[in-house]
PDB file of C-alpha atoms in Angstrom:
ATOM      1  CA  MET K  32      47.541  82.337  57.875  1.00 45.00           C
ATOM      2  CA  MET K  33      44.780  80.037  56.610  1.00 46.00           C
ATOM      3  CA  GLN K  34      44.327  78.677  60.121  1.00 49.00           C
ATOM      4  CA  ASP K  35      43.940  82.238  61.432  1.00 82.00           C
ATOM      5  CA  ILE K  36      41.260  82.979  58.839  1.00 87.00           C
ATOM      6  CA  GLY K  37      39.500  79.746  59.813  1.00 87.00           C
ATOM      7  CA  ARG K  38      39.462  80.802  63.461  1.00 90.00           C
ATOM      8  CA  ILE K  39      38.222  84.296  62.602  1.00 91.00           C
ATOM      9  CA  ARG K  40      35.487  82.930  60.370  1.00 90.00           C
ATOM     10  CA  ALA K  41      34.404  80.518  63.115  1.00 90.00           C
ATOM     11  CA  PHE K  42      34.113  83.421  65.562  1.00 92.00           C
ATOM     12  CA  VAL K  43      31.936  85.403  63.119  1.00 90.00           C
ATOM     13  CA  GLN K  44      29.798  82.370  62.278  1.00 90.00           C
ATOM     14  CA  VAL K  45      29.139  81.592  65.936  1.00 90.00           C
ATOM     15  CA  PHE K  46      28.022  85.117  66.745  1.00 89.00           C
ATOM     16  CA  ASP K  47      25.924  85.481  63.576  1.00 87.00           C
ATOM     17  CA  ALA K  48      24.157  82.204  64.344  1.00 86.00           C
ATOM     18  CA  GLY K  49      23.590  83.111  67.989  1.00 86.00           C
ATOM     19  CA  GLY K  50      25.553  80.196  69.464  1.00 87.00           C
ATOM     20  CA  PHE K  51      27.888  77.281  68.845  1.00 89.00           C
ATOM     21  CA  SER K  52      25.178  74.672  68.270  1.00 87.00           C
ATOM     22  CA  ALA K  53      23.320  76.813  65.722  1.00 86.00           C
ATOM     23  CA  ALA K  54      26.549  77.659  63.907  1.00 88.00           C
ATOM     24  CA  ALA K  55      27.530  73.984  63.806  1.00 88.00           C
ATOM     25  CA  ARG K  56      24.179  73.088  62.208  1.00 88.00           C
ATOM     26  CA  GLN K  57      24.294  75.922  59.697  1.00 84.00           C
ATOM     27  CA  HIS K  58      27.849  75.346  58.517  1.00 84.00           C
ATOM     28  CA  GLY K  59      28.201  71.591  58.884  1.00 85.00           C
ATOM     29  CA  ARG K  60      30.986  71.734  61.445  1.00 85.00           C
ATOM     30  CA  SER K  61      31.235  70.231  64.890  1.00 89.00           C
ATOM     31  CA  LYS K  62      30.382  72.328  67.923  1.00 89.00           C
ATOM     32  CA  ALA K  63      33.631  71.202  69.560  1.00 91.00           C
ATOM     33  CA  LEU K  64      35.713  72.378  66.622  1.00 91.00           C
ATOM     34  CA  LEU K  65      34.036  75.777  66.545  1.00 91.00           C
ATOM     35  CA  SER K  66      34.557  76.159  70.284  1.00 90.00           C
ATOM     36  CA  LYS K  67      38.236  75.244  69.907  1.00 91.00           C
ATOM     37  CA  TYR K  68      38.710  77.755  67.102  1.00 91.00           C
ATOM     38  CA  VAL K  69      37.145  80.582  69.090  1.00 91.00           C
ATOM     39  CA  THR K  70      39.153  79.707  72.197  1.00 92.00           C
ATOM     40  CA  ASP K  71      42.366  79.554  70.146  1.00 91.00           C
ATOM     41  CA  LEU K  72      41.576  82.965  68.680  1.00 91.00           C
ATOM     42  CA  GLU K  73      40.982  84.459  72.124  1.00 90.00           C
ATOM     43  CA  ASP K  74      44.231  82.933  73.396  1.00 90.00           C
ATOM     44  CA  TYR K  75      46.114  84.330  70.408  1.00 89.00           C
ATOM     45  CA  LEU K  76      44.645  87.833  70.897  1.00 89.00           C
ATOM     46  CA  GLY K  77      44.945  87.717  74.671  1.00 90.00           C
ATOM     47  CA  VAL K  78      41.377  88.955  75.230  1.00 91.00           C
ATOM     48  CA  ARG K  79      37.967  87.421  75.759  1.00 91.00           C
ATOM     49  CA  LEU K  80      35.717  88.053  72.769  1.00 92.00           C
ATOM     50  CA  MET K  81      32.550  86.340  73.968  1.00 90.00           C
ATOM     51  CA  ASN K  82      30.717  85.892  77.234  1.00 88.00           C
ATOM     52  CA  ARG K  83      29.169  82.431  77.136  1.00 80.00           C
ATOM     53  CA  THR K  84      26.345  81.080  79.277  1.00 71.00           C
ATOM     54  CA  THR K  85      24.089  78.067  78.810  1.00 64.00           C
ATOM     55  CA  ARG K  86      21.339  80.327  77.420  1.00 70.00           C
ATOM     56  CA  LYS K  87      23.021  83.352  75.989  1.00 76.00           C
ATOM     57  CA  LEU K  88      26.073  84.483  74.051  1.00 84.00           C
ATOM     58  CA  ASN K  89      27.176  88.106  74.065  1.00 87.00           C
ATOM     59  CA  LEU K  90      30.208  89.914  72.728  1.00 91.00           C
ATOM     60  CA  THR K  91      32.526  91.707  75.091  1.00 91.00           C
ATOM     61  CA  GLU K  92      33.472  95.302  74.340  1.00 91.00           C
ATOM     62  CA  ALA K  93      36.652  94.069  72.655  1.00 91.00           C
ATOM     63  CA  GLY K  94      34.624  91.417  70.848  1.00 90.00           C
ATOM     64  CA  GLU K  95      32.247  94.011  69.385  1.00 91.00           C
ATOM     65  CA  VAL K  96      35.126  96.033  67.959  1.00 91.00           C
ATOM     66  CA  TYR K  97      36.854  92.926  66.626  1.00 91.00           C
ATOM     67  CA  TYR K  98      33.636  91.515  65.127  1.00 91.00           C
ATOM     68  CA  ARG K  99      32.865  94.738  63.269  1.00 88.00           C
ATOM     69  CA  GLU K 100      36.322  94.914  61.697  1.00 89.00           C
ATOM     70  CA  VAL K 101      36.831  91.243  60.831  1.00 89.00           C
ATOM     71  CA  SER K 102      33.295  90.923  59.425  1.00 86.00           C
ATOM     72  CA  ALA K 103      34.146  93.639  56.929  1.00 83.00           C
ATOM     73  CA  LEU K 104      37.456  91.962  56.089  1.00 86.00           C
ATOM     74  CA  LEU K 105      35.840  88.569  55.574  1.00 86.00           C
ATOM     75  CA  GLN K 106      33.182  90.181  53.401  1.00 78.00           C
ATOM     76  CA  GLN K 107      35.890  91.746  51.252  1.00 77.00           C
ATOM     77  CA  LEU K 108      37.616  88.386  50.887  1.00 80.00           C
ATOM     78  CA  ASP K 109      34.323  86.717  49.959  1.00 75.00           C
ATOM     79  CA  ASP K 110      33.570  89.495  47.465  1.00 67.00           C
ATOM     80  CA  LEU K 111      36.995  89.108  45.887  1.00 69.00           C
ATOM     81  CA  ASP K 112      36.534  85.345  45.617  1.00 69.00           C
ATOM     82  CA  ALA K 113      33.111  85.875  44.040  1.00 62.00           C
ATOM     83  CA  THR K 114      34.517  88.419  41.586  1.00 62.00           C
ATOM     84  CA  ILE K 115      37.317  86.104  40.474  1.00 66.00           C
ATOM     85  CA  SER K 116      34.971  83.140  40.073  1.00 62.00           C
ATOM     86  CA  ASP K 117      32.193  85.090  38.303  1.00 57.00           C
ATOM     87  CA  GLN K 118      33.204  83.731  34.924  1.00 52.00           C
ATOM     88  CA  THR K 119      33.098  80.099  35.972  1.00 55.00           C
ATOM     89  CA  SER K 120      30.415  79.730  38.643  1.00 66.00           C
ATOM     90  CA  GLU K 121      26.947  80.984  39.477  1.00 79.00           C
ATOM     91  CA  PRO K 122      26.252  83.380  42.384  1.00 85.00           C
ATOM     92  CA  ARG K 123      26.401  81.743  45.806  1.00 84.00           C
ATOM     93  CA  GLY K 124      26.653  82.523  49.502  1.00 87.00           C
ATOM     94  CA  LEU K 125      24.793  84.731  51.979  1.00 90.00           C
ATOM     95  CA  LEU K 126      23.298  87.976  50.679  1.00 92.00           C
ATOM     96  CA  ARG K 127      22.225  90.661  53.165  1.00 92.00           C
ATOM     97  CA  VAL K 128      19.644  93.103  51.803  1.00 95.00           C
ATOM     98  CA  SER K 129      17.877  96.027  53.513  1.00 93.00           C
ATOM     99  CA  ALA K 130      14.621  97.676  52.381  1.00 92.00           C
ATOM    100  CA  PRO K 131      11.703  99.701  53.806  1.00 88.00           C
ATOM    101  CA  ARG K 132       9.254  97.401  55.540  1.00 87.00           C
ATOM    102  CA  ASN K 133       6.029  98.153  53.674  1.00 83.00           C
ATOM    103  CA  PHE K 134       7.744  98.303  50.288  1.00 87.00           C
ATOM    104  CA  GLY K 135       9.496  95.039  51.034  1.00 89.00           C
ATOM    105  CA  GLU K 136       6.328  93.266  52.100  1.00 88.00           C
ATOM    106  CA  SER K 137       4.066  94.542  49.338  1.00 81.00           C
ATOM    107  CA  THR K 138       6.300  94.949  46.302  1.00 89.00           C
ATOM    108  CA  LEU K 139       9.891  93.789  46.721  1.00 93.00           C
ATOM    109  CA  ALA K 140       9.435  90.306  48.206  1.00 93.00           C
ATOM    110  CA  PRO K 141       8.290  88.558  44.995  1.00 94.00           C
ATOM    111  CA  ALA K 142      11.271  89.959  43.086  1.00 96.00           C
ATOM    112  CA  MET K 143      13.692  88.805  45.775  1.00 96.00           C
ATOM    113  CA  PHE K 144      12.251  85.312  46.011  1.00 96.00           C
ATOM    114  CA  GLU K 145      12.283  84.910  42.239  1.00 96.00           C
ATOM    115  CA  TYR K 146      15.997  85.760  42.385  1.00 96.00           C
ATOM    116  CA  LEU K 147      16.498  82.903  44.855  1.00 96.00           C
ATOM    117  CA  ARG K 148      14.689  80.532  42.497  1.00 95.00           C
ATOM    118  CA  THR K 149      17.041  81.598  39.717  1.00 94.00           C
ATOM    119  CA  TYR K 150      20.157  81.282  41.891  1.00 93.00           C
ATOM    120  CA  PRO K 151      19.489  78.489  44.399  1.00 93.00           C
ATOM    121  CA  LYS K 152      23.045  78.601  45.803  1.00 91.00           C
ATOM    122  CA  VAL K 153      22.375  82.050  47.268  1.00 93.00           C
ATOM    123  CA  SER K 154      20.790  82.393  50.713  1.00 94.00           C
ATOM    124  CA  LEU K 155      19.017  85.623  51.665  1.00 94.00           C
ATOM    125  CA  ASP K 156      18.959  87.695  54.846  1.00 93.00           C
ATOM    126  CA  LEU K 157      16.241  90.242  53.991  1.00 94.00           C
ATOM    127  CA  ARG K 158      15.918  92.977  56.615  1.00 92.00           C
ATOM    128  CA  LEU K 159      12.730  95.024  56.334  1.00 92.00           C
ATOM    129  CA  GLU K 160      12.727  98.010  58.652  1.00 85.00           C
ATOM    130  CA  ASP K 161      11.816 101.671  58.475  1.00 76.00           C
ATOM    131  CA  ARG K 162      15.037 103.263  59.683  1.00 76.00           C
ATOM    132  CA  TYR K 163      18.302 104.487  58.251  1.00 73.00           C
ATOM    133  CA  VAL K 164      20.676 101.536  57.891  1.00 77.00           C
ATOM    134  CA  ASP K 165      24.458 102.027  57.858  1.00 78.00           C
ATOM    135  CA  LEU K 166      25.494  99.525  55.216  1.00 80.00           C
ATOM    136  CA  VAL K 167      29.144  99.320  56.225  1.00 75.00           C
ATOM    137  CA  ASP K 168      28.689  99.089  59.994  1.00 76.00           C
ATOM    138  CA  GLU K 169      25.868  96.549  59.709  1.00 80.00           C
ATOM    139  CA  GLY K 170      27.436  94.423  56.982  1.00 81.00           C
ATOM    140  CA  ILE K 171      24.650  95.019  54.439  1.00 88.00           C
ATOM    141  CA  ASP K 172      25.471  94.061  50.850  1.00 89.00           C
ATOM    142  CA  LEU K 173      22.674  96.036  49.214  1.00 92.00           C
ATOM    143  CA  ALA K 174      19.937  98.452  50.294  1.00 91.00           C
ATOM    144  CA  LEU K 175      16.820  99.433  48.362  1.00 91.00           C
ATOM    145  CA  ARG K 176      16.000 103.090  48.988  1.00 85.00           C
ATOM    146  CA  ILE K 177      13.294 105.379  47.680  1.00 78.00           C
ATOM    147  CA  SER K 178      15.170 108.664  47.525  1.00 67.00           C
ATOM    148  CA  THR K 179      18.090 110.477  45.992  1.00 56.00           C
ATOM    149  CA  LEU K 180      21.631 109.418  46.854  1.00 52.00           C
ATOM    150  CA  ALA K 181      23.084 111.596  49.618  1.00 54.00           C
ATOM    151  CA  ASP K 182      25.968 109.552  51.006  1.00 53.00           C
ATOM    152  CA  SER K 183      29.060 109.895  48.807  1.00 56.00           C
ATOM    153  CA  SER K 184      30.593 106.749  50.319  1.00 58.00           C
ATOM    154  CA  LEU K 185      27.854 104.733  48.570  1.00 69.00           C
ATOM    155  CA  ILE K 186      27.150 103.835  44.957  1.00 79.00           C
ATOM    156  CA  ALA K 187      23.597 103.790  43.593  1.00 81.00           C
ATOM    157  CA  ARG K 188      21.964 102.333  40.523  1.00 87.00           C
ATOM    158  CA  LYS K 189      18.454 103.239  39.464  1.00 88.00           C
ATOM    159  CA  ILE K 190      16.086 100.279  39.590  1.00 91.00           C
ATOM    160  CA  ALA K 191      12.731 101.837  38.718  1.00 89.00           C
ATOM    161  CA  ASP K 192      10.760 105.070  38.553  1.00 85.00           C
ATOM    162  CA  MET K 193       8.391 105.869  41.400  1.00 84.00           C
ATOM    163  CA  HIS K 194       6.030 108.653  42.404  1.00 85.00           C
ATOM    164  CA  VAL K 195       4.205 109.882  45.492  1.00 87.00           C
ATOM    165  CA  VAL K 196       0.546 110.658  46.074  1.00 93.00           C
ATOM    166  CA  THR K 197      -0.941 113.304  48.351  1.00 96.00           C
ATOM    167  CA  GLY K 198      -4.501 112.512  49.317  1.00 97.00           C
ATOM    168  CA  ALA K 199      -7.254 112.558  51.903  1.00 98.00           C
ATOM    169  CA  SER K 200     -10.480 110.770  52.707  1.00 98.00           C
ATOM    170  CA  PRO K 201     -13.630 111.909  50.875  1.00 98.00           C
ATOM    171  CA  GLU K 202     -15.169 112.786  54.252  1.00 97.00           C
ATOM    172  CA  LEU K 203     -12.329 115.143  55.195  1.00 98.00           C
ATOM    173  CA  LEU K 204     -12.380 116.910  51.804  1.00 97.00           C
ATOM    174  CA  LYS K 205     -16.148 117.337  52.050  1.00 97.00           C
ATOM    175  CA  ARG K 206     -15.741 118.856  55.502  1.00 96.00           C
ATOM    176  CA  LEU K 207     -12.690 121.082  54.900  1.00 97.00           C
ATOM    177  CA  GLY K 208     -12.616 121.534  51.145  1.00 97.00           C
ATOM    178  CA  THR K 209     -10.052 120.397  48.574  1.00 97.00           C
ATOM    179  CA  PRO K 210      -6.675 122.189  48.644  1.00 97.00           C
ATOM    180  CA  GLN K 211      -5.965 124.019  45.393  1.00 96.00           C
ATOM    181  CA  HIS K 212      -2.337 124.932  46.107  1.00 96.00           C
ATOM    182  CA  PRO K 213       0.345 123.354  48.352  1.00 96.00           C
ATOM    183  CA  GLU K 214       0.305 126.452  50.585  1.00 96.00           C
ATOM    184  CA  ASP K 215      -3.276 125.538  51.560  1.00 97.00           C
ATOM    185  CA  LEU K 216      -1.837 122.623  53.560  1.00 97.00           C
ATOM    186  CA  ARG K 217      -0.438 125.060  56.130  1.00 95.00           C
ATOM    187  CA  HIS K 218      -3.978 125.440  57.451  1.00 93.00           C
ATOM    188  CA  MET K 219      -5.147 121.827  57.117  1.00 97.00           C
ATOM    189  CA  PRO K 220      -4.498 118.782  59.331  1.00 98.00           C
ATOM    190  CA  CYS K 221      -1.806 116.499  57.920  1.00 97.00           C
ATOM    191  CA  ILE K 222      -0.505 113.087  58.903  1.00 97.00           C
ATOM    192  CA  VAL K 223       3.284 113.214  59.256  1.00 94.00           C
ATOM    193  CA  ASP K 224       5.213 110.062  58.419  1.00 90.00           C
ATOM    194  CA  VAL K 225       8.619 110.689  59.980  1.00 86.00           C
ATOM    195  CA  ASN K 226      10.200 108.250  57.522  1.00 77.00           C
ATOM    196  CA  LEU K 227       9.265 110.564  54.650  1.00 74.00           C
ATOM    197  CA  GLN K 228      12.116 112.687  53.343  1.00 69.00           C
ATOM    198  CA  GLY K 229      11.555 116.145  54.818  1.00 72.00           C
ATOM    199  CA  GLN K 230       9.156 114.823  57.482  1.00 78.00           C
ATOM    200  CA  SER K 231       7.050 117.892  58.404  1.00 88.00           C
ATOM    201  CA  ASN K 232       8.157 119.851  55.315  1.00 91.00           C
ATOM    202  CA  TRP K 233       6.350 118.441  52.306  1.00 93.00           C
ATOM    203  CA  ARG K 234       7.908 119.149  48.927  1.00 90.00           C
ATOM    204  CA  PHE K 235       6.031 120.097  45.782  1.00 93.00           C
ATOM    205  CA  THR K 236       6.972 121.720  42.481  1.00 91.00           C
ATOM    206  CA  GLU K 237       5.611 124.784  40.705  1.00 91.00           C
ATOM    207  CA  ASP K 238       6.960 126.200  37.441  1.00 88.00           C
ATOM    208  CA  GLY K 239       9.991 123.945  37.755  1.00 84.00           C
ATOM    209  CA  LYS K 240      10.840 125.160  41.262  1.00 90.00           C
ATOM    210  CA  THR K 241      10.616 123.249  44.531  1.00 88.00           C
ATOM    211  CA  ILE K 242       8.112 124.402  47.144  1.00 90.00           C
ATOM    212  CA  SER K 243       8.612 123.299  50.759  1.00 92.00           C
ATOM    213  CA  VAL K 244       5.455 123.547  52.843  1.00 95.00           C
ATOM    214  CA  PRO K 245       5.544 123.043  56.637  1.00 95.00           C
ATOM    215  CA  VAL K 246       2.634 120.893  57.791  1.00 96.00           C
ATOM    216  CA  THR K 247       1.209 119.896  61.146  1.00 94.00           C
ATOM    217  CA  GLY K 248      -1.544 117.633  62.328  1.00 95.00           C
ATOM    218  CA  PRO K 249      -2.857 115.254  64.948  1.00 96.00           C
ATOM    219  CA  VAL K 250      -0.552 112.329  64.105  1.00 95.00           C
ATOM    220  CA  ARG K 251       3.182 111.770  63.725  1.00 94.00           C
ATOM    221  CA  VAL K 252       4.089 108.157  63.056  1.00 93.00           C
ATOM    222  CA  ASN K 253       7.084 106.166  61.784  1.00 88.00           C
ATOM    223  CA  SER K 254       5.012 103.914  59.526  1.00 87.00           C
ATOM    224  CA  PRO K 255       3.560 104.856  56.117  1.00 88.00           C
ATOM    225  CA  LEU K 256       0.970 102.086  56.514  1.00 89.00           C
ATOM    226  CA  ALA K 257      -0.245 103.582  59.803  1.00 93.00           C
ATOM    227  CA  ALA K 258      -0.196 107.057  58.227  1.00 95.00           C
ATOM    228  CA  ARG K 259      -2.412 105.727  55.435  1.00 96.00           C
ATOM    229  CA  THR K 260      -4.869 104.295  57.982  1.00 97.00           C
ATOM    230  CA  ALA K 261      -5.042 107.629  59.814  1.00 97.00           C
ATOM    231  CA  ALA K 262      -5.775 109.427  56.554  1.00 98.00           C
ATOM    232  CA  ILE K 263      -8.449 106.905  55.533  1.00 98.00           C
ATOM    233  CA  MET K 264     -10.114 107.498  58.912  1.00 97.00           C
ATOM    234  CA  GLY K 265     -10.308 111.212  58.157  1.00 97.00           C
ATOM    235  CA  LEU K 266      -7.651 112.532  60.553  1.00 98.00           C
ATOM    236  CA  GLY K 267      -5.713 114.457  57.917  1.00 97.00           C
ATOM    237  CA  LEU K 268      -4.084 114.567  54.518  1.00 98.00           C
ATOM    238  CA  VAL K 269      -1.170 112.267  53.806  1.00 97.00           C
ATOM    239  CA  THR K 270       1.705 111.909  51.360  1.00 94.00           C
ATOM    240  CA  LEU K 271       2.484 108.296  50.471  1.00 91.00           C
ATOM    241  CA  PRO K 272       4.479 106.326  47.929  1.00 87.00           C
ATOM    242  CA  SER K 273       2.221 105.241  45.100  1.00 87.00           C
ATOM    243  CA  TYR K 274       2.440 101.521  45.881  1.00 87.00           C
ATOM    244  CA  LEU K 275       0.658 102.205  49.184  1.00 89.00           C
ATOM    245  CA  ALA K 276      -1.635 105.016  48.067  1.00 93.00           C
ATOM    246  CA  ASP K 277      -2.996 103.516  44.836  1.00 91.00           C
ATOM    247  CA  PRO K 278      -4.884 100.577  46.417  1.00 92.00           C
ATOM    248  CA  ALA K 279      -6.687 102.976  48.783  1.00 96.00           C
ATOM    249  CA  VAL K 280      -7.463 105.316  45.869  1.00 96.00           C
ATOM    250  CA  GLU K 281      -8.899 102.437  43.845  1.00 95.00           C
ATOM    251  CA  ARG K 282     -11.144 101.480  46.769  1.00 97.00           C
ATOM    252  CA  GLY K 283     -12.368 105.053  47.111  1.00 97.00           C
ATOM    253  CA  GLU K 284     -10.833 105.432  50.583  1.00 98.00           C
ATOM    254  CA  LEU K 285      -8.471 108.222  49.524  1.00 98.00           C
ATOM    255  CA  VAL K 286      -8.837 110.973  46.933  1.00 98.00           C
ATOM    256  CA  PRO K 287      -5.655 112.339  45.287  1.00 97.00           C
ATOM    257  CA  VAL K 288      -5.132 116.107  45.548  1.00 97.00           C
ATOM    258  CA  LEU K 289      -2.557 118.619  44.253  1.00 97.00           C
ATOM    259  CA  THR K 290      -1.630 116.219  41.445  1.00 94.00           C
ATOM    260  CA  ASP K 291      -0.208 119.041  39.293  1.00 94.00           C
ATOM    261  CA  PHE K 292       2.240 119.984  42.041  1.00 94.00           C
ATOM    262  CA  LEU K 293       3.673 116.571  42.936  1.00 89.00           C
ATOM    263  CA  PRO K 294       7.437 116.200  42.438  1.00 82.00           C
ATOM    264  CA  LYS K 295       8.658 114.042  39.585  1.00 76.00           C
ATOM    265  CA  GLY K 296      11.762 111.934  39.190  1.00 68.00           C
ATOM    266  CA  GLN K 297      11.716 109.988  42.456  1.00 75.00           C
ATOM    267  CA  THR K 298      13.329 106.588  41.966  1.00 83.00           C
ATOM    268  CA  LEU K 299      13.900 103.241  43.602  1.00 88.00           C
ATOM    269  CA  GLN K 300      17.656 102.850  43.950  1.00 89.00           C
ATOM    270  CA  ALA K 301      19.930  99.942  44.740  1.00 91.00           C
ATOM    271  CA  VAL K 302      22.621 101.291  47.040  1.00 89.00           C
ATOM    272  CA  TYR K 303      25.815  99.497  47.990  1.00 85.00           C
ATOM    273  CA  PRO K 304      29.138 100.369  49.672  1.00 79.00           C
ATOM    274  CA  HIS K 305      31.945 101.750  47.557  1.00 67.00           C
ATOM    275  CA  ARG K 306      34.083  98.643  47.125  1.00 58.00           C
ATOM    276  CA  ARG K 307      36.715  97.833  44.581  1.00 50.00           C
ATOM    277  CA  HIS K 308      35.259  94.370  44.046  1.00 60.00           C
ATOM    278  CA  LEU K 309      31.487  93.954  43.751  1.00 70.00           C
ATOM    279  CA  ALA K 310      30.410  90.419  44.572  1.00 75.00           C
ATOM    280  CA  GLY K 311      28.845  88.483  41.742  1.00 81.00           C
ATOM    281  CA  LYS K 312      25.758  87.733  43.835  1.00 87.00           C
ATOM    282  CA  VAL K 313      25.186  91.478  44.343  1.00 89.00           C
ATOM    283  CA  ARG K 314      25.730  92.339  40.693  1.00 88.00           C
ATOM    284  CA  ALA K 315      23.361  89.541  39.659  1.00 91.00           C
ATOM    285  CA  LEU K 316      20.698  90.796  42.085  1.00 95.00           C
ATOM    286  CA  ILE K 317      20.899  94.367  40.791  1.00 94.00           C
ATOM    287  CA  ASP K 318      20.552  93.164  37.190  1.00 93.00           C
ATOM    288  CA  HIS K 319      17.648  90.938  38.213  1.00 95.00           C
ATOM    289  CA  LEU K 320      15.811  93.793  39.958  1.00 95.00           C
ATOM    290  CA  VAL K 321      16.209  96.101  36.966  1.00 94.00           C
ATOM    291  CA  GLU K 322      14.699  93.431  34.707  1.00 95.00           C
ATOM    292  CA  TRP K 323      11.969  92.522  37.214  1.00 94.00           C
ATOM    293  CA  PHE K 324      10.668  96.066  37.684  1.00 92.00           C
ATOM    294  CA  ALA K 325      10.870  96.736  33.946  1.00 92.00           C
ATOM    295  CA  ALA K 326       8.421  93.847  33.551  1.00 93.00           C
ATOM    296  CA  HIS K 327       6.444  94.707  36.742  1.00 90.00           C
ATOM    297  CA  PRO K 328       6.340  98.536  36.896  1.00 87.00           C
ATOM    298  CA  ILE K 329       5.708 100.137  40.284  1.00 82.00           C
ATOM    299  CA  LYS K 330       2.374 101.958  40.058  1.00 71.00           C
TER     300      LYS K 330
END
């Protein structure tokens, strides 16, 4: 059984590294041994898992299915090992984390790198991208999300409070006037960030009730940073997370509007798959992030 696990792990390591040579360097094993293990595994299964060329390595259709399943199984074994050894050893191993790109670059990165300084036996695969990430299918240990938890197959822990800002350039407000109520946005140009929850339906609150206002405008974009630039250039109003809006407000490039109607209670959440055993490295990261953002509040 241990030999089978060794072969399976070799197969996963080779694909994750992008080839036999890279995997050999990363894991301190010989290229020949890794090749033998993968070949033995294919012989045992009776199928080819990888198509190998001198320049490229791709999974076959059977290999993709097998990789997805065994990666999850190996992760569960690693998590169980980490859970059992939590009392006697510090966090270690590869940690895969997903977060929105602009938040990761501007705010999250220092917290993550400080974690690595605290736990030098952990290595980090930080994936910053503005799209929905399926944690289970993509083998992600932890995702940082700015929203409310919607997927019941996931567990979330609040990391920090956050808020959003709706604003526009001084030039646009001088030309069109300042909106006094969210409904005024129906008749004003707005920049739509398709990553924003609700997209073209912006949410506000009035007397404790949620107002959903449909907006339109000259720009739809899948980047809050690009949406901010469009708003600064006077193309429309924009709704942004505070960590992106506040610097532009401080420079006088954007003016906040409708502040009395902005929704409260938005949070940064650490989201992870519903597993019986939570790896020590993940638990340590969550605790670290809670402490970090308590000391470095998100504006």
